[in-house]
Amino acid sequence: MNHKNAKVFAIGHFILPAVLLLLFISQKQFVLLTLAALSLVFTAFLVHRAYIVGDLSQLLRIPSLAVIVFIDMAIITMVYVLPDWRPGVSPTWLLLFLLPLYASELGRRTALVICALAVGEILLLTVVQGSYFFSLDTVMNVLGMIVMIILVGRTSDNLVKMAFYDSLTGLPNREMFKDRLTASLGKRSTRNKGLAVLFLDLDQFKHVNDTMGHETGDLLLKTVSERIRSNIDKDVLLARLGGDEFALLVHNVASADDANQVCSAVFECLREGIFLGPHEIYTTTSIGIALYPTHGTTPEMLMKNAEAAMYRAKQQGRNNFQYYLAPERTEAQIERFAMEAMLRKALEKDELLVFYQPRIHTKSERVVCVEALVRWQHPSLGVIPPLDFIPLAEETGLIVQLGEQVLRKACVQIKKWQDEGMDELSVSVNLSPLQFRQQHLPGVIGRILRQAGLKPQYLELEITETAAMQNVNRNILMLRELKEMGVKISIDDFGTGYSSLSYLKKFPIDALKVDRSFISGIHEDPDDAAIVNAIIVLAKTLKLKVTAEGVETEEQYLYLQQHKCDEAQGYLFGKPMPPETFEEWYKLNMTEKDLVLSPDF
């Protein structure tokens, strides 16, 4: 017995007080007005439980259903017995208003019960009135009820079957399982009894489908469901949730041993091979168990935790059962959740700052570009290093929003500096791998450039070597689209990934940035020096510029100048600086003949 729309059942009851009110108007008997008021109160109760409390669907089950039927029948009985009906007036047709509600909501079985009670009510009315029971009026009412049961009740049963049962195995489906679980939890909350939810998944079922076909897979599912159903207690609800996933609802669980016995019964019935045509198949299952109330108090929580336990059973080697284990919340995890919450708020309020680090042309020794680097100045924690929040942003997907904010602020700032006299200054902005995979990236960049009023040639986008080599063909198309917009593109951290030279020459890029790990050792490590020289030669061959990152000493800078490296960037020239500090640094270098190294700002 399953409800489909308890709200319709409740609203439909308004028809009875409305009809009684009309009878009062025509018959002028105040007892009918009283009965109409009584029926209206009962209807209001049903509407309240359907719309406000939301548990009418649970009340429409035995034993609560018996109480609702009793009240409806009691009202009808009083309508038959209490008023003084004139000869020839027989309100037996009143039952025809209630029967469709029960038939459509609860199906043919409940409608047959109501029909039997209705016949008894009609018999009572004929006794009170002293009329003949086997009259044409009685026959017409009974025939009307039978027609309603056949048409409405049958249709209702078919809808229930489609909505609440699995078409392949005939077992209850996910909706019905959740519905029964909800009802069971409601009872146990008052009776303090335990229950268990078991989540089953057949091991290696995909292999059967792939090698023997879906027909064999379907037959295997039907056979497994029949075996399990015949080997567990009748009061245990077995449902197919979808695919090769099943669930069991075990009632009256006093201890874990009760759930263990059900698992043992499942394993035992699958121990023997299953003959499917010419094939003999041996299948096993992994089972996850969640106990009420230890592992959850809501249907969603119990089902989710049972599924999580099932996956742990698979990790333990399959063909076993595991109970749900709550993940340990370590201090690091708690800090991570707190950091994520703070980062989300910082992004919503646009609190992140953009610092700028100069890039120097090694021949003219003038700043030609600045790299935009994000910084987080927390109001209470102070400066939070990028290594503490950038990986978190990438993991949570917040890096896309963060990257757009950095790009927008950088473009606006460069345009402002250009208007103030820094005519040829450009900006480079890092794109995270997740940003680079966004299909609408060119549109976002184009919109930001238009809003800032910055020409595309003054924006350089940096992508890592690793990101560039993932889905190469798609990336080439993306890079071409960006190049057609007029922006410059460079490969960041070059030398640390696994670039293919055959693909590298196809990339429409402008520059390579040598990773700082090679620059730091060019004087002490011959291998680092050889790698840097090779990258410079490769870039020149491909007609690309070369930028060295992490330049910290004058020796490193002189080495790069001697080997024709185009640009250098690092603490030797300036750390990442807020806009105001960079302006002072820029003005100082514009007035000095020689490049000012290691500024103390």
Coordinates of C-alpha atoms in Angstrom, one line a residue, residues 118-597:
A118 CA -20.6 0.9 2.3
V119 CA -23.0 -2.0 1.7
G120 CA -23.3 -2.4 5.4
E121 CA -24.1 1.3 5.7
I122 CA -26.8 1.0 3.1
L123 CA -28.3 -2.0 4.9
L124 CA -28.3 0.1 8.1
L125 CA -30.2 2.9 6.3
T126 CA -32.8 0.5 4.9
V127 CA -33.4 -0.9 8.4
V128 CA -33.8 2.6 9.9
Q129 CA -36.1 3.7 7.1
G130 CA -37.9 0.4 7.0
S131 CA -37.4 0.2 3.2
Y132 CA -36.5 -2.7 1.0
F133 CA -32.7 -3.4 0.8
F134 CA -32.7 -5.0 -2.7
S135 CA -34.1 -1.9 -4.4
L136 CA -33.1 -0.4 -7.7
D137 CA -31.4 2.5 -5.7
T138 CA -29.2 0.0 -3.8
V139 CA -28.3 -1.9 -7.0
M140 CA -27.4 1.3 -8.8
N141 CA -25.1 2.4 -5.9
V142 CA -23.4 -0.9 -5.7
L143 CA -22.9 -1.0 -9.4
G144 CA -21.4 2.5 -9.3
M145 CA -19.0 1.5 -6.6
I146 CA -17.9 -1.6 -8.5
V147 CA -17.3 0.5 -11.6
M148 CA -15.2 3.0 -9.6
I149 CA -13.2 0.1 -8.1
I150 CA -12.5 -1.4 -11.5
L151 CA -11.6 1.9 -13.2
V152 CA -10.1 4.1 -10.6
G153 CA -8.7 1.4 -8.3
R154 CA -7.1 -0.6 -11.2
T155 CA -5.6 2.5 -12.7
S156 CA -4.3 3.5 -9.2
D157 CA -2.7 0.0 -8.8
N158 CA -1.0 0.3 -12.1
L159 CA 0.4 3.7 -11.3
V160 CA 1.7 2.4 -8.0
K161 CA 3.4 -0.5 -9.7
M162 CA 5.1 1.8 -12.2
A163 CA 6.1 4.4 -9.5
F164 CA 7.2 2.1 -6.7
Y165 CA 8.3 -1.2 -8.2
D166 CA 11.3 -2.2 -10.3
S167 CA 10.1 -3.3 -13.7
L168 CA 12.8 -6.0 -14.1
T169 CA 12.8 -7.8 -10.8
G170 CA 9.4 -6.8 -9.5
L171 CA 11.1 -5.6 -6.2
P172 CA 10.3 -2.3 -4.6
N173 CA 12.4 0.5 -6.1
R174 CA 14.4 3.4 -4.5
E175 CA 11.3 5.5 -4.0
M176 CA 9.4 2.8 -2.2
F177 CA 12.4 1.8 -0.1
K178 CA 12.9 5.4 1.0
D179 CA 9.2 5.7 1.7
R180 CA 9.1 2.6 3.9
L181 CA 12.3 3.6 5.6
T182 CA 10.7 7.0 6.5
A183 CA 7.7 5.3 7.9
S184 CA 9.8 2.8 9.9
L185 CA 11.9 5.7 11.4
G186 CA 8.7 7.4 12.5
K187 CA 7.6 4.4 14.4
R188 CA 11.0 3.8 16.0
S189 CA 11.3 7.3 17.2
T190 CA 8.5 6.6 19.5
R191 CA 9.2 3.0 20.3
N192 CA 13.0 3.3 20.6
K193 CA 13.6 0.2 18.4
G194 CA 16.6 -0.1 16.1
L195 CA 16.8 -0.9 12.4
A196 CA 19.5 -1.5 9.9
V197 CA 19.9 -0.4 6.3
L198 CA 22.1 -2.7 4.1
F199 CA 23.4 -1.5 0.8
L200 CA 24.4 -4.3 -1.6
D201 CA 26.4 -4.1 -4.8
L202 CA 27.2 -7.1 -7.0
D203 CA 31.0 -7.5 -7.5
Q204 CA 32.2 -7.4 -11.1
F205 CA 28.7 -7.1 -12.6
K206 CA 30.0 -4.7 -15.3
H207 CA 32.2 -7.5 -16.5
V208 CA 29.2 -9.8 -17.0
N209 CA 27.4 -7.1 -19.0
D210 CA 30.4 -6.3 -21.1
T211 CA 31.3 -9.9 -21.9
M212 CA 27.9 -11.7 -22.0
G213 CA 25.5 -8.9 -22.9
H214 CA 22.8 -7.0 -21.1
E215 CA 20.2 -9.8 -21.5
T216 CA 22.4 -12.1 -19.5
G217 CA 23.1 -9.3 -17.0
D218 CA 19.3 -8.7 -16.5
L219 CA 18.7 -12.4 -16.0
L220 CA 21.5 -12.5 -13.4
L221 CA 19.8 -9.6 -11.6
K222 CA 16.5 -11.4 -11.5
T223 CA 18.0 -14.6 -10.3
V224 CA 20.0 -12.9 -7.6
S225 CA 17.0 -11.0 -6.4
E226 CA 14.9 -14.2 -6.2
R227 CA 17.6 -16.0 -4.3
I228 CA 18.0 -13.2 -1.8
R229 CA 14.3 -12.8 -1.4
S230 CA 13.8 -16.5 -0.7
N231 CA 16.6 -16.7 1.9
I232 CA 15.7 -13.7 4.1
D233 CA 12.9 -13.2 6.6
K234 CA 9.6 -12.0 5.2
D235 CA 9.7 -8.9 7.4
V236 CA 13.0 -7.7 5.7
L237 CA 12.3 -5.4 2.8
L238 CA 14.4 -6.0 -0.2
A239 CA 14.6 -3.3 -2.9
R240 CA 16.5 -2.7 -6.1
L241 CA 17.8 0.8 -6.1
G242 CA 19.1 0.7 -9.7
G243 CA 21.8 -1.1 -11.8
D244 CA 23.3 -3.8 -9.7
E245 CA 22.5 -2.1 -6.4
F246 CA 20.1 -3.5 -3.9
A247 CA 19.1 -2.4 -0.4
L248 CA 17.7 -4.3 2.6
L249 CA 15.6 -2.8 5.4
V250 CA 15.9 -4.9 8.6
H251 CA 13.5 -4.1 11.4
N252 CA 13.7 -4.7 15.1
V253 CA 17.5 -4.8 15.2
A254 CA 18.5 -5.3 18.8
S255 CA 22.2 -5.7 18.1
A256 CA 24.7 -5.9 15.3
D257 CA 24.3 -9.7 15.3
D258 CA 20.8 -9.3 13.7
A259 CA 22.3 -7.4 10.7
N260 CA 25.2 -9.9 10.6
Q261 CA 22.8 -12.8 10.2
V262 CA 21.1 -11.2 7.3
C263 CA 24.5 -10.7 5.6
S264 CA 25.4 -14.3 6.2
A265 CA 22.1 -15.4 4.6
V266 CA 22.8 -13.2 1.5
F267 CA 26.4 -14.6 1.2
E268 CA 25.1 -18.2 1.6
C269 CA 22.5 -17.9 -1.1
L270 CA 25.1 -16.6 -3.6
R271 CA 27.6 -19.3 -2.8
E272 CA 26.4 -21.7 -5.5
G273 CA 26.8 -20.9 -9.2
I274 CA 24.0 -19.4 -11.3
F275 CA 23.2 -21.2 -14.6
L276 CA 22.2 -18.7 -17.3
G277 CA 21.8 -20.6 -20.5
P278 CA 25.1 -22.2 -21.4
H279 CA 26.9 -20.1 -18.8
E280 CA 27.6 -20.8 -15.1
I281 CA 28.2 -17.6 -13.2
Y282 CA 29.5 -17.2 -9.7
T283 CA 28.8 -13.8 -8.3
T284 CA 29.6 -12.2 -5.0
T285 CA 28.4 -9.0 -3.3
S286 CA 29.8 -6.3 -1.1
I287 CA 27.5 -5.0 1.7
G288 CA 27.6 -1.8 3.7
I289 CA 25.6 -1.5 6.9
A290 CA 24.2 1.6 8.7
L291 CA 22.4 1.2 12.0
Y292 CA 19.7 3.4 13.4
P293 CA 20.3 5.6 15.4
T294 CA 24.1 5.0 15.7
H295 CA 24.8 5.8 12.0
G296 CA 22.0 8.2 11.2
T297 CA 18.5 9.3 12.1
T298 CA 17.2 10.3 8.7
P299 CA 16.5 8.2 5.6
E300 CA 19.0 10.2 3.5
M301 CA 21.8 9.8 6.1
L302 CA 21.2 6.1 6.6
M303 CA 21.2 5.4 2.9
K304 CA 24.3 7.6 2.3
N305 CA 26.2 6.0 5.1
A306 CA 25.3 2.5 4.1
E307 CA 26.5 3.2 0.6
A308 CA 29.8 4.6 2.0
A309 CA 30.2 1.4 4.0
M310 CA 29.6 -0.6 0.9
Y311 CA 32.4 1.1 -0.9
R312 CA 34.7 0.4 2.1
A313 CA 33.7 -3.3 1.8
K314 CA 34.9 -3.2 -1.9
Q315 CA 38.1 -1.6 -0.8
Q316 CA 38.6 -4.4 1.7
G317 CA 38.6 -7.0 -1.1
R318 CA 34.9 -7.4 -2.0
N319 CA 32.6 -10.3 -0.9
N320 CA 32.4 -9.0 2.7
F321 CA 30.4 -6.6 4.8
Q322 CA 31.4 -3.5 6.6
Y323 CA 29.7 -1.2 9.0
Y324 CA 29.8 2.6 8.5
L325 CA 32.7 4.3 10.1
A326 CA 32.4 8.1 10.5
P327 CA 35.5 9.8 9.1
E328 CA 37.8 11.1 11.7
R329 CA 37.8 14.9 11.8
T330 CA 41.4 15.7 12.4
E331 CA 42.6 19.2 13.4
A332 CA 43.9 19.7 9.9
Q333 CA 40.5 18.9 8.3
I334 CA 38.8 21.3 10.7
E335 CA 41.3 24.0 9.7
R336 CA 40.7 23.2 6.1
F337 CA 36.9 23.6 6.4
A338 CA 37.4 26.9 8.2
M339 CA 39.9 28.1 5.6
E340 CA 37.5 27.2 2.8
A341 CA 34.7 29.1 4.5
M342 CA 36.9 32.2 5.0
L343 CA 38.1 32.0 1.3
R344 CA 34.5 31.9 0.0
K345 CA 33.7 35.0 2.1
A346 CA 36.8 36.8 0.9
L347 CA 35.8 36.0 -2.8
E348 CA 32.3 37.1 -2.2
K349 CA 33.4 40.4 -0.7
D350 CA 36.2 40.8 -3.2
E351 CA 38.8 41.1 -0.4
L352 CA 41.8 39.5 -2.2
L353 CA 44.6 41.8 -3.2
V354 CA 46.8 41.7 -6.3
F355 CA 50.5 42.4 -6.0
Y356 CA 52.8 43.1 -9.0
Q357 CA 56.4 41.8 -9.6
P358 CA 58.5 43.4 -12.3
R359 CA 59.9 41.6 -15.3
I360 CA 63.1 43.1 -16.7
H361 CA 64.3 43.2 -20.3
T362 CA 67.9 42.0 -19.9
K363 CA 69.2 44.1 -22.8
S364 CA 67.6 47.5 -22.0
E365 CA 67.3 46.8 -18.3
R366 CA 63.9 48.4 -18.2
V367 CA 60.7 46.9 -16.9
V368 CA 58.5 45.7 -19.7
C369 CA 55.9 43.7 -17.8
V370 CA 54.6 42.9 -14.4
E371 CA 53.2 39.6 -13.2
A372 CA 50.0 39.8 -11.2
L373 CA 50.1 37.7 -8.1
V374 CA 47.2 37.2 -5.7
R375 CA 47.6 37.9 -2.0
W376 CA 45.2 37.4 0.9
Q377 CA 45.3 40.0 3.7
H378 CA 42.9 38.5 6.3
P379 CA 41.5 41.1 8.8
S380 CA 42.4 39.0 11.8
L381 CA 45.0 36.4 10.6
G382 CA 47.1 38.8 8.7
V383 CA 48.8 37.9 5.4
I384 CA 48.0 34.3 4.4
P385 CA 50.6 32.8 2.0
P386 CA 49.5 31.7 -1.5
L387 CA 50.6 28.2 -0.8
D388 CA 48.1 28.0 2.0
F389 CA 45.0 28.9 -0.1
I390 CA 45.8 28.5 -3.8
P391 CA 45.8 24.6 -3.6
L392 CA 42.6 24.8 -1.6
A393 CA 41.0 27.0 -4.2
E394 CA 42.0 24.6 -7.0
E395 CA 40.6 21.6 -5.0
T396 CA 37.3 23.3 -4.4
G397 CA 36.9 24.9 -7.8
L398 CA 37.0 28.4 -6.3
I399 CA 40.1 29.0 -8.4
V400 CA 37.9 29.9 -11.4
Q401 CA 36.3 32.8 -9.5
L402 CA 39.6 33.8 -7.9
G403 CA 41.3 33.8 -11.3
E404 CA 38.7 36.0 -12.8
Q405 CA 39.0 38.5 -10.0
V406 CA 42.8 38.7 -10.3
L407 CA 42.5 39.1 -14.1
R408 CA 39.9 41.9 -13.8
K409 CA 41.9 43.8 -11.2
A410 CA 45.1 43.4 -13.1
C411 CA 43.6 44.7 -16.4
V412 CA 42.0 47.7 -14.6
Q413 CA 45.3 48.5 -12.9
I414 CA 47.5 48.3 -16.0
K415 CA 45.1 50.5 -17.9
K416 CA 45.2 53.1 -15.0
W417 CA 49.1 53.0 -15.1
Q418 CA 49.1 53.4 -18.9
D419 CA 46.9 56.5 -18.6
E420 CA 49.3 57.9 -16.0
G421 CA 52.3 57.6 -18.3
M422 CA 53.5 54.0 -18.1
D423 CA 52.7 53.6 -21.8
E424 CA 54.3 50.3 -22.8
L425 CA 53.7 48.4 -19.5
S426 CA 51.9 45.0 -19.9
V427 CA 50.7 42.4 -17.4
S428 CA 51.0 38.7 -17.2
V429 CA 48.3 36.6 -15.3
N430 CA 48.5 33.0 -14.4
L431 CA 45.7 30.7 -15.6
S432 CA 45.0 27.7 -13.4
P433 CA 44.4 24.3 -15.2
L434 CA 40.8 24.4 -14.2
Q435 CA 40.4 27.9 -15.7
F436 CA 42.1 26.8 -18.8
R437 CA 39.6 24.0 -19.2
Q438 CA 36.6 26.4 -19.2
Q439 CA 35.0 26.4 -22.6
H440 CA 33.9 30.0 -22.2
L441 CA 37.4 31.3 -21.2
P442 CA 37.9 33.4 -24.4
G443 CA 34.6 35.1 -23.8
V444 CA 35.4 35.9 -20.2
I445 CA 38.8 37.4 -21.1
G446 CA 37.3 39.4 -23.9
R447 CA 34.6 40.8 -21.7
I448 CA 37.2 41.8 -19.0
L449 CA 39.4 43.5 -21.5
R450 CA 36.5 45.5 -22.9
Q451 CA 35.3 46.6 -19.5
A452 CA 38.8 47.6 -18.5
G453 CA 39.5 49.4 -21.8
L454 CA 42.8 47.5 -22.1
K455 CA 44.2 46.5 -25.5
P456 CA 44.7 42.7 -25.8
Q457 CA 48.4 43.0 -26.7
Y458 CA 49.1 44.3 -23.2
L459 CA 47.8 41.1 -21.6
E460 CA 49.9 37.9 -21.3
L461 CA 48.4 34.7 -20.1
E462 CA 50.6 32.1 -18.4
I463 CA 49.7 28.4 -18.5
T464 CA 51.7 25.7 -16.9
E465 CA 53.5 23.1 -19.0
T466 CA 51.6 20.3 -17.4
A467 CA 48.2 22.0 -18.2
A468 CA 49.2 22.6 -21.8
M469 CA 50.0 18.9 -22.3
Q470 CA 46.6 17.6 -21.1
N471 CA 44.2 17.1 -24.0
V472 CA 46.6 18.7 -26.4
N473 CA 44.4 19.0 -29.5
R474 CA 41.7 20.8 -27.5
N475 CA 44.3 23.1 -26.0
I476 CA 45.8 24.0 -29.4
L477 CA 42.3 25.1 -30.5
M478 CA 41.8 27.1 -27.3
L479 CA 45.3 28.8 -27.6
R480 CA 44.6 29.7 -31.2
E481 CA 41.3 31.3 -30.2
L482 CA 43.1 33.3 -27.5
K483 CA 45.9 34.3 -29.9
E484 CA 43.3 35.5 -32.4
M485 CA 42.0 37.9 -29.8
G486 CA 45.5 39.5 -29.7
V487 CA 46.7 38.4 -26.2
K488 CA 50.1 36.9 -25.6
I489 CA 50.6 33.4 -24.3
S490 CA 53.6 31.9 -22.4
I491 CA 54.3 28.5 -21.0
D492 CA 55.1 28.8 -17.3
D493 CA 57.4 26.6 -15.2
F494 CA 58.9 25.2 -18.5
G495 CA 61.2 22.2 -18.0
T496 CA 59.3 20.7 -15.0
G497 CA 56.7 18.9 -17.1
Y498 CA 56.7 16.5 -20.0
S499 CA 56.4 18.6 -23.0
S500 CA 56.6 17.0 -26.4
L501 CA 58.6 19.0 -28.9
S502 CA 56.3 17.9 -31.7
Y503 CA 53.4 19.5 -29.9
L504 CA 55.3 22.4 -28.6
K505 CA 56.0 23.8 -32.1
K506 CA 52.2 23.5 -32.8
F507 CA 51.3 25.7 -29.8
P508 CA 50.6 29.3 -30.8
I509 CA 52.7 30.7 -27.9
D510 CA 55.0 33.7 -27.5
A511 CA 57.3 32.8 -24.7
L512 CA 58.8 30.2 -22.4
K513 CA 59.4 30.9 -18.7
V514 CA 62.2 28.9 -17.2
D515 CA 61.4 27.5 -13.8
R516 CA 63.2 28.9 -10.8
S517 CA 64.4 25.5 -9.8
F518 CA 66.9 25.5 -12.7
I519 CA 67.9 29.2 -12.3
S520 CA 69.0 28.7 -8.7
G521 CA 71.7 26.2 -9.6
I522 CA 73.1 27.5 -12.9
H523 CA 76.4 28.4 -11.1
E524 CA 76.8 25.3 -9.0
D525 CA 75.1 22.6 -11.0
P526 CA 76.3 21.9 -14.6
D527 CA 73.1 20.0 -15.3
D528 CA 71.0 23.1 -14.4
A529 CA 73.2 25.3 -16.6
A530 CA 72.9 22.8 -19.5
I531 CA 69.1 22.7 -19.2
V532 CA 68.8 26.5 -19.1
N533 CA 71.1 26.8 -22.2
A534 CA 69.1 24.2 -24.0
I535 CA 65.8 25.9 -23.3
I536 CA 67.2 29.3 -24.5
V537 CA 68.5 27.7 -27.7
L538 CA 65.1 25.8 -28.2
A539 CA 63.2 29.1 -27.7
K540 CA 65.3 31.0 -30.2
T541 CA 64.9 28.2 -32.7
L542 CA 61.1 28.4 -32.3
K543 CA 61.3 32.2 -32.4
L544 CA 60.0 32.5 -28.8
K545 CA 61.1 34.8 -26.0
V546 CA 62.6 33.4 -22.9
T547 CA 61.9 34.6 -19.3
A548 CA 63.9 33.4 -16.4
E549 CA 62.1 33.2 -13.0
G550 CA 63.6 33.3 -9.6
V551 CA 66.6 35.4 -10.3
E552 CA 68.1 36.3 -6.9
T553 CA 71.8 37.1 -7.4
E554 CA 73.7 39.4 -9.7
E555 CA 75.8 36.3 -10.9
Q556 CA 72.6 34.6 -12.1
Y557 CA 71.5 37.8 -13.9
L558 CA 74.9 38.2 -15.6
Y559 CA 74.9 34.6 -16.7
L560 CA 71.4 35.0 -18.3
Q561 CA 72.5 38.2 -20.0
Q562 CA 75.5 36.5 -21.5
H563 CA 73.4 33.6 -22.8
K564 CA 70.9 36.0 -24.5
C565 CA 68.0 35.3 -22.1
D566 CA 65.4 37.9 -23.1
E567 CA 63.8 38.7 -19.7
A568 CA 64.4 38.1 -16.0
Q569 CA 62.2 38.2 -13.0
G570 CA 63.0 37.6 -9.3
Y571 CA 63.8 39.1 -5.9
L572 CA 67.0 40.6 -7.3
F573 CA 64.8 43.3 -9.0
G574 CA 61.8 43.4 -6.7
K575 CA 59.4 41.2 -4.7
P576 CA 55.7 41.2 -5.5
M577 CA 54.5 44.7 -4.4
P578 CA 51.2 46.3 -3.9
P579 CA 50.2 48.9 -6.6
E580 CA 51.4 52.0 -4.6
T581 CA 54.8 50.5 -3.8
F582 CA 55.3 49.4 -7.4
E583 CA 54.6 52.9 -8.6
E584 CA 57.4 54.2 -6.4
W585 CA 59.7 51.5 -7.6
Y586 CA 58.9 52.2 -11.2
K587 CA 59.4 56.0 -10.9
L588 CA 62.8 55.4 -9.2
N589 CA 64.0 53.2 -12.0
M590 CA 62.8 55.6 -14.7
T591 CA 64.9 58.4 -13.2
E592 CA 68.0 56.3 -12.4
K593 CA 70.5 55.6 -15.2
D594 CA 71.2 52.1 -14.0
L595 CA 68.7 49.5 -12.8
V596 CA 68.1 49.7 -9.1
L597 CA 68.6 46.2 -7.6

